[in-house]
Coordinates of C-alpha atoms in Angstrom, one line a residue:
X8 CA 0.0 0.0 0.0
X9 CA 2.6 2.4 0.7
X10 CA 4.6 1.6 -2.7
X11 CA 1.3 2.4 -4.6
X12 CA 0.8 5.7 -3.1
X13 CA 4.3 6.4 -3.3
X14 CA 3.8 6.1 -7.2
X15 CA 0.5 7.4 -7.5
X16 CA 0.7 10.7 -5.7
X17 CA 4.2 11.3 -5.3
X18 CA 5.8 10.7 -8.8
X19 CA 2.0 11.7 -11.1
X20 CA 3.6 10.2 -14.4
X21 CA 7.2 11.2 -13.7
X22 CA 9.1 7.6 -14.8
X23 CA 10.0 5.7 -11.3
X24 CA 12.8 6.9 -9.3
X25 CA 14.9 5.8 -5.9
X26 CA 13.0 8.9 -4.1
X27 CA 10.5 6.6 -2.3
X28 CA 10.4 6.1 1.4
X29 CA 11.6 2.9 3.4
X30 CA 8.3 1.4 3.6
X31 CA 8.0 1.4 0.4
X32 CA 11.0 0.1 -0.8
X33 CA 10.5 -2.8 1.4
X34 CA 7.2 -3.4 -0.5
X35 CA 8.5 -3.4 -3.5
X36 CA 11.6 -5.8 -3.0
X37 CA 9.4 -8.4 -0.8
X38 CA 6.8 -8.0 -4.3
X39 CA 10.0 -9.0 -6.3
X40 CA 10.1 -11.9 -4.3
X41 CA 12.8 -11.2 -1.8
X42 CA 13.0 -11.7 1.6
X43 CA 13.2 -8.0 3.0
X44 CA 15.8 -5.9 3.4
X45 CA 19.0 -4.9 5.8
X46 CA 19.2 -1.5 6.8
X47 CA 21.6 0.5 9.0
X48 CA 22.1 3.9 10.0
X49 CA 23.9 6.4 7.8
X50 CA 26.4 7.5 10.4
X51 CA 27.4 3.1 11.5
X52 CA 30.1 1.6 10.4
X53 CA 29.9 -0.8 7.0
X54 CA 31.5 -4.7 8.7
X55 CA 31.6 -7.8 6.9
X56 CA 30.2 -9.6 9.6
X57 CA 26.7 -9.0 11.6
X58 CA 26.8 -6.1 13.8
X59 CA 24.7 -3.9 15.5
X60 CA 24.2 -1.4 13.1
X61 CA 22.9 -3.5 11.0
X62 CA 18.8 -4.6 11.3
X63 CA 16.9 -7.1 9.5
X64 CA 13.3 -6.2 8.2
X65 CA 11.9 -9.3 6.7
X66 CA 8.5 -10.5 5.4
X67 CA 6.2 -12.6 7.4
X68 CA 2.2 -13.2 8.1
X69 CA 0.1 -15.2 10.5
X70 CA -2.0 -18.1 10.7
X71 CA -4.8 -19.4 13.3
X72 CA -3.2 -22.7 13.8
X73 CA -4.9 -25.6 16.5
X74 CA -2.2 -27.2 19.1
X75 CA -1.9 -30.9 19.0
X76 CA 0.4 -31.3 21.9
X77 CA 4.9 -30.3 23.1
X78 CA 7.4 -32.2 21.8
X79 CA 10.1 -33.0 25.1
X80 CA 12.3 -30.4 25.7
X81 CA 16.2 -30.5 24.2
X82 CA 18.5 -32.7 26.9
X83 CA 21.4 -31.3 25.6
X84 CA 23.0 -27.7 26.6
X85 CA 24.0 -26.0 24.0
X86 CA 25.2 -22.5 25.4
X87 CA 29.1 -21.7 25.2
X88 CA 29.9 -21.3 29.0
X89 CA 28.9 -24.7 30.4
X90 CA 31.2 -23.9 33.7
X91 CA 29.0 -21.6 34.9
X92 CA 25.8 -23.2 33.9
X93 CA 23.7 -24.0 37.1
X94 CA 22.3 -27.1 35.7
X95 CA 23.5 -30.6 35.3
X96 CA 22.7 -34.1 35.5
X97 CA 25.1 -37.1 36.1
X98 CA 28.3 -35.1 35.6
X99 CA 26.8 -33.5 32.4
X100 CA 25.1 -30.0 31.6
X101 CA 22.0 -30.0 30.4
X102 CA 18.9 -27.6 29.1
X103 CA 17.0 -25.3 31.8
X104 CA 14.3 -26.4 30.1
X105 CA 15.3 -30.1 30.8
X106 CA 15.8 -29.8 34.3
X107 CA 13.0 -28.0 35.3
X108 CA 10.6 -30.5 33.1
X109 CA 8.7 -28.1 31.0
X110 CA 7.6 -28.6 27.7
X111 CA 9.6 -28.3 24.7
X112 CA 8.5 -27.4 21.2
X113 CA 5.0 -27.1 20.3
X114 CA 3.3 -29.2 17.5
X115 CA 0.9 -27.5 15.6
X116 CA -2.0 -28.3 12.8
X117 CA -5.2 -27.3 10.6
X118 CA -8.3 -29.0 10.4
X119 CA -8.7 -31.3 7.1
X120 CA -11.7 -33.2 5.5
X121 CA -10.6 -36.4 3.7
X122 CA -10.7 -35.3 0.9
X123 CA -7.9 -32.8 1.7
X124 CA -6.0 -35.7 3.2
X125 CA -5.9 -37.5 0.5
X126 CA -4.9 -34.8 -1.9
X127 CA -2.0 -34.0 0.8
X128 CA -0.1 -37.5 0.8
X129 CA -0.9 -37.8 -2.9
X130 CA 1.3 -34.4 -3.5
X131 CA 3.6 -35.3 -1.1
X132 CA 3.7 -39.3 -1.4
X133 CA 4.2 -39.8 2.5
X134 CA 1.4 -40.2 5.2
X135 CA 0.1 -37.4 6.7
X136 CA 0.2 -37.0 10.3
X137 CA -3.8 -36.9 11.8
X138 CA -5.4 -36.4 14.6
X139 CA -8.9 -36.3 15.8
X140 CA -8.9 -33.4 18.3
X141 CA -12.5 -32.4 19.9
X142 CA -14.2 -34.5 16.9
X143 CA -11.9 -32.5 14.1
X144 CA -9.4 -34.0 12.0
X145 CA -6.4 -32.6 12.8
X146 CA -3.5 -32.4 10.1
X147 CA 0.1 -31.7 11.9
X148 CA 1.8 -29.5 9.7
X149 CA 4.6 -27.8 11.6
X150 CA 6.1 -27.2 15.6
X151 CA 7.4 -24.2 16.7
X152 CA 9.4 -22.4 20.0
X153 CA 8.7 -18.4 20.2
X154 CA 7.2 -18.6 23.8
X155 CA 9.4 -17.1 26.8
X156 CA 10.1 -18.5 30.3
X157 CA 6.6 -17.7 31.7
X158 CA 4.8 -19.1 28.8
X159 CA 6.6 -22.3 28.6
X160 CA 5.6 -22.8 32.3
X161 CA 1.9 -21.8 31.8
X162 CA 1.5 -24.8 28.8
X163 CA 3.3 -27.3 31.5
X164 CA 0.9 -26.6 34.2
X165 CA -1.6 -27.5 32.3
X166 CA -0.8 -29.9 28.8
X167 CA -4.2 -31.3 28.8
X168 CA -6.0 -28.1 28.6
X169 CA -4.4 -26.9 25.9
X170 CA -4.8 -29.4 23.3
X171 CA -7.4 -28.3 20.8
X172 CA -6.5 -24.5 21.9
X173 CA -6.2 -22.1 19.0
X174 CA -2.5 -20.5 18.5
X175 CA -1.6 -17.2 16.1
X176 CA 1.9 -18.7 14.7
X177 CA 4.2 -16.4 13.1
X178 CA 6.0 -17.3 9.4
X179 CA 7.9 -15.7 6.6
X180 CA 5.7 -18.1 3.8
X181 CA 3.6 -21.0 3.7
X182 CA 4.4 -23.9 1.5
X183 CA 1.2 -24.3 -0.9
X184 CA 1.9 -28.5 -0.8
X185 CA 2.1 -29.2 2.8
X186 CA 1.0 -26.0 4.4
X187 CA 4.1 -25.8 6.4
X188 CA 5.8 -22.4 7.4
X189 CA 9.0 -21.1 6.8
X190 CA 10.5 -20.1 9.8
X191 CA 7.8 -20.4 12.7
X192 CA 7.1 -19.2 15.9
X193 CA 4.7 -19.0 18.4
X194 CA 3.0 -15.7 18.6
X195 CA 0.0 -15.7 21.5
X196 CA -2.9 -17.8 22.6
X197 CA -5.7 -16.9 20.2
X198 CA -9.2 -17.4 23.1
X199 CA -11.1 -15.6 20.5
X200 CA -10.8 -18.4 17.7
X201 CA -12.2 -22.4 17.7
X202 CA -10.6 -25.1 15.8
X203 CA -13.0 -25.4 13.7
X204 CA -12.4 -21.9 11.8
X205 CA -8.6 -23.1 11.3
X206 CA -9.6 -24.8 8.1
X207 CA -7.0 -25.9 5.2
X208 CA -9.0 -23.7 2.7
X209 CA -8.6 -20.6 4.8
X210 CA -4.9 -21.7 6.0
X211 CA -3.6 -22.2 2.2
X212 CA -5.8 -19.4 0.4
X213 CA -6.1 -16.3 3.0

């Protein structure tokens, strides 16, 4: 929207120039089909390397997605300073996650009719992974992290509960075949939503 009206009120027939605004530009490269872009401040300093000056501004959207259950959490501690880490097990460190028992990453799905399935493992020649959640067929198509400390804890108090819940999960695409994202993460609990409205048709075509 903002590269339109760059073009129709700013430039009124004048042929297309770099004098449009950030938004913009970032509209018009993600319509080209990249990603986003990287952008730093005029005064910071150019590095070959990632730096602070430097911020990425890439595409994503959102889907209603339904949660199907938590995968364990990671054993293994991957941090660079496992002398100091506070938490270990048999000699070894291991995950905070891990040693305090909470969940680890979240599965996720849309609802599917058969017909859907079938047209799924057809396209994709593997069975698809279903579930019948609250009456719904339930078609896994991704799992995702995203959620902080307090979150993590809140799905681990109560895992039960929050099978069938609705979940806003966050994406830079969505593959058209198996309706898996690129990239996800949790966004927030969606109380507003059923399962029922987080349909293949609307998942794949909004």
């Amino acid at each position: 929207p903002n590269l339109y009206n760059d073009i129709k009120y700013n430039f009124k027939g004048k042929p297309f120039s770099a004098e449009i605004s950030k938004r913009s530009y970032y509209e018009y490269i993600v319509a080209r089909g990249g990603e986003g872009l990287i952008i730093k401040d005029k005064k910071g300093k150019y590095y070959h390397k990632r730096g602070r000056e430097y911020t990425k501004l890439k595409k994503f959207l959102t889907r209603e997605c339904v949660i199907m259950g938590f995968n364990p959490p990671t054993k293994e501690y991957k941090g660079k300073d496992p002398i100091s880490w506070e938490y270990y097990k048999n000699g070894e460190p291991i995950s905070k996650f891990y040693a305090m028992g909470w969940v680890g990453n979240m599965r996720f799905g849309i609802v599917v009719t058969n017909e859907e399935i079938n047209t799924w493992e057809k396209v994709n020649k593997r069975k698809a992974i279903v579930e019948v959640i609250d009456g719904l067929q339930v078609l896994e198509i991704g799992e995702c992290a995203g959620y902080n400390e307090e979150v993590r804890q809140m799905f681990t108090s109560a895992l039960s509960e929050f099978i069938g819940k609705v979940v806003e999960i966050k994406g830079q695409e969505i593959m058209k075949n198996t309706g898996a994202f690129r990239h996800p993460r949790y966004l927030r609990l969606r109380e507003d939503k059923s399962a029922d409205m987080c349909t293949w048709y609307n998942h794949i075509n909004c």
